[in-house]
Coordinates of C-alpha atoms in Angstrom, one line a residue:
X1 CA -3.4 -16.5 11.2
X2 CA -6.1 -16.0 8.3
X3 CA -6.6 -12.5 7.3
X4 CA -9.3 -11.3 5.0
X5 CA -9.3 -7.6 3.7
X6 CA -12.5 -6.0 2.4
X7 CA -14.3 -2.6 1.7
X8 CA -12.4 -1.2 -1.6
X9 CA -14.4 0.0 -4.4
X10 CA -14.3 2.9 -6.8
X11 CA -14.4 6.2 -5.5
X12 CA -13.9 9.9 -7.2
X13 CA -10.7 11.8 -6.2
X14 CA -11.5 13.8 -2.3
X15 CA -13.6 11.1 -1.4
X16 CA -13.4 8.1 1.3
X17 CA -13.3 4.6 1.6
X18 CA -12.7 2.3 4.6
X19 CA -11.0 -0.9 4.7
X20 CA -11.3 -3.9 7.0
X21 CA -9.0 -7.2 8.2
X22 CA -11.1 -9.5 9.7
X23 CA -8.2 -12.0 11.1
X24 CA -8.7 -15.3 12.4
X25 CA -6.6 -17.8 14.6
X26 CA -4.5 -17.3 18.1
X27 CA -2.5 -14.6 19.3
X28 CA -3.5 -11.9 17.2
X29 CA -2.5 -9.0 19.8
X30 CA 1.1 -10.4 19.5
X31 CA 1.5 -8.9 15.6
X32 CA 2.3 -6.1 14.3
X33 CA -0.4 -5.3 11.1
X34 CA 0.1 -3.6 8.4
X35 CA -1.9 -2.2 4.7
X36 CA 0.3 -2.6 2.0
X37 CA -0.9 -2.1 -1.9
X38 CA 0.4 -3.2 -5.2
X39 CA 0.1 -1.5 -9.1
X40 CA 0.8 -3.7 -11.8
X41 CA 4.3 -4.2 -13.1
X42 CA 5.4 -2.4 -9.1
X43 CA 6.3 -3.9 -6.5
X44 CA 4.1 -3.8 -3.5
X45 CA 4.5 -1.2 -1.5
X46 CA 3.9 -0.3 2.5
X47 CA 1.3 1.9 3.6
X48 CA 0.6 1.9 6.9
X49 CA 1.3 0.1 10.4
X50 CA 0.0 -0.9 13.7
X51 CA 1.5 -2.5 17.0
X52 CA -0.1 -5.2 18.7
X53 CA -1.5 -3.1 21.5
X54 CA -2.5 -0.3 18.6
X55 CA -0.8 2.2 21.2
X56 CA 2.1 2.9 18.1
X57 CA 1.6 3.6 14.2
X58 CA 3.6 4.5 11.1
X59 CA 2.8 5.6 7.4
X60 CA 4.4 5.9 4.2
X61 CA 4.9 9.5 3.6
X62 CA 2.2 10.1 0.6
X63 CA -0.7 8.9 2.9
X64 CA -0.3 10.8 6.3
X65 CA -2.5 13.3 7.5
X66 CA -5.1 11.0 5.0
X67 CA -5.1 7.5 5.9
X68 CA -5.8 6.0 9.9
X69 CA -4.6 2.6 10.7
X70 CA -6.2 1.3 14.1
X71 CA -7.0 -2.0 15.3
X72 CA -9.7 -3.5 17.5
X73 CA -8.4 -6.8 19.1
X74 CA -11.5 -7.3 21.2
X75 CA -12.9 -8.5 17.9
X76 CA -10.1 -9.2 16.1
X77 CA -10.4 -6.1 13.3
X78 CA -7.8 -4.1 12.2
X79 CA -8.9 -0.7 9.8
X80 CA -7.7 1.4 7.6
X81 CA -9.7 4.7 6.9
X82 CA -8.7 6.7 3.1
X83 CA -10.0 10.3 3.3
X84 CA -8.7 12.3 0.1
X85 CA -7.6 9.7 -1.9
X86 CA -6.4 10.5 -5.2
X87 CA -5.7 8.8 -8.3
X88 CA -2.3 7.6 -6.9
X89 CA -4.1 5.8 -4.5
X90 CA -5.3 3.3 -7.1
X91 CA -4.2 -0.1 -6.1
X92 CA -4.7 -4.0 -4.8
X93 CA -4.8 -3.3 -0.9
X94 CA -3.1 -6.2 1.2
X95 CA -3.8 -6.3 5.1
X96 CA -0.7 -8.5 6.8
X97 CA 0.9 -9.4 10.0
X98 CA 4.4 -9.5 11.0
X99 CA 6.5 -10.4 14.2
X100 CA 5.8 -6.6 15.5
X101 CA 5.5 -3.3 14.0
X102 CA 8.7 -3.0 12.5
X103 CA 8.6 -6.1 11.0
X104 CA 5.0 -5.3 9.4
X105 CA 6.1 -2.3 7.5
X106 CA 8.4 -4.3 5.2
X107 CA 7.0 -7.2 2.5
X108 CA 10.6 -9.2 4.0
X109 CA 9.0 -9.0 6.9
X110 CA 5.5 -10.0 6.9
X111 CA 4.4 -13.4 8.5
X112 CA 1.0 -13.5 6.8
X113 CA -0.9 -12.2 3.9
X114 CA -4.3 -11.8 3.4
X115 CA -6.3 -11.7 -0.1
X116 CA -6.1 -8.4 -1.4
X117 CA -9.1 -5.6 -1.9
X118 CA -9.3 -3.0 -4.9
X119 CA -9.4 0.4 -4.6
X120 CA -10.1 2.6 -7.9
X121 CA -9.7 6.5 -7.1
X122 CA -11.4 8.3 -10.8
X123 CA -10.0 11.7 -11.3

């Protein structure tokens, strides 16, 4: 599985961004995906997770009620919408795929890693 993450940029503080996996190869609906994101000098850190069948999700405590992880298999898409993103939102965001949900919401247990995406949030 290839995975390519887009749609960071710089935004103010309140505002929104949307990211994108494109994901290429066989078997996609078998993964759990997951958005992770990395500071320098941190480690990287999980944000947010999808089942294969999208039916189940999980976040990181400091994004929910303001990010949405869903996933669109038809064409092979998984998303992750930031509203009211702050300046601790400021980081290289990783899409990746693991054996299943649980498995996609730790860096141990990710299968595959796509390039990351920068997100700048200005206060």
């Amino acid at each position: 599985v290839q995975l390519q993450a887009s749609g960071g940029g710089l935004v103010q503080a309140g505002g929104s961004l949307r990211l994108s996996c494109a994901a290429s190869g066989r078997s996609f609906t078998y993964y759990g995906m997951g958005w992770f994101r990395q500071v320098p000098g941190k480690e990287r850190e999980f944000v947010a997770g999808i089942s294969g069948t999208g039916g189940s999700t999980y976040y990181t405590d400091s994004v929910k009620g303001r990010f949405t992880i869903s996933r669109d298999n038809a064409r092979v898409t998984v998303t992750l919408q930031m509203n009211s993103l702050k300046p601790e939102d400021t980081a290289v965001y990783y899409c990746a795929a693991g054996r299943d949900l649980t498995s996609a919401t730790a860096p141990r247990g990710i299968l595959y890693w796509g390039k990351g995406t920068q997100v700048t949030v200005s206060s």
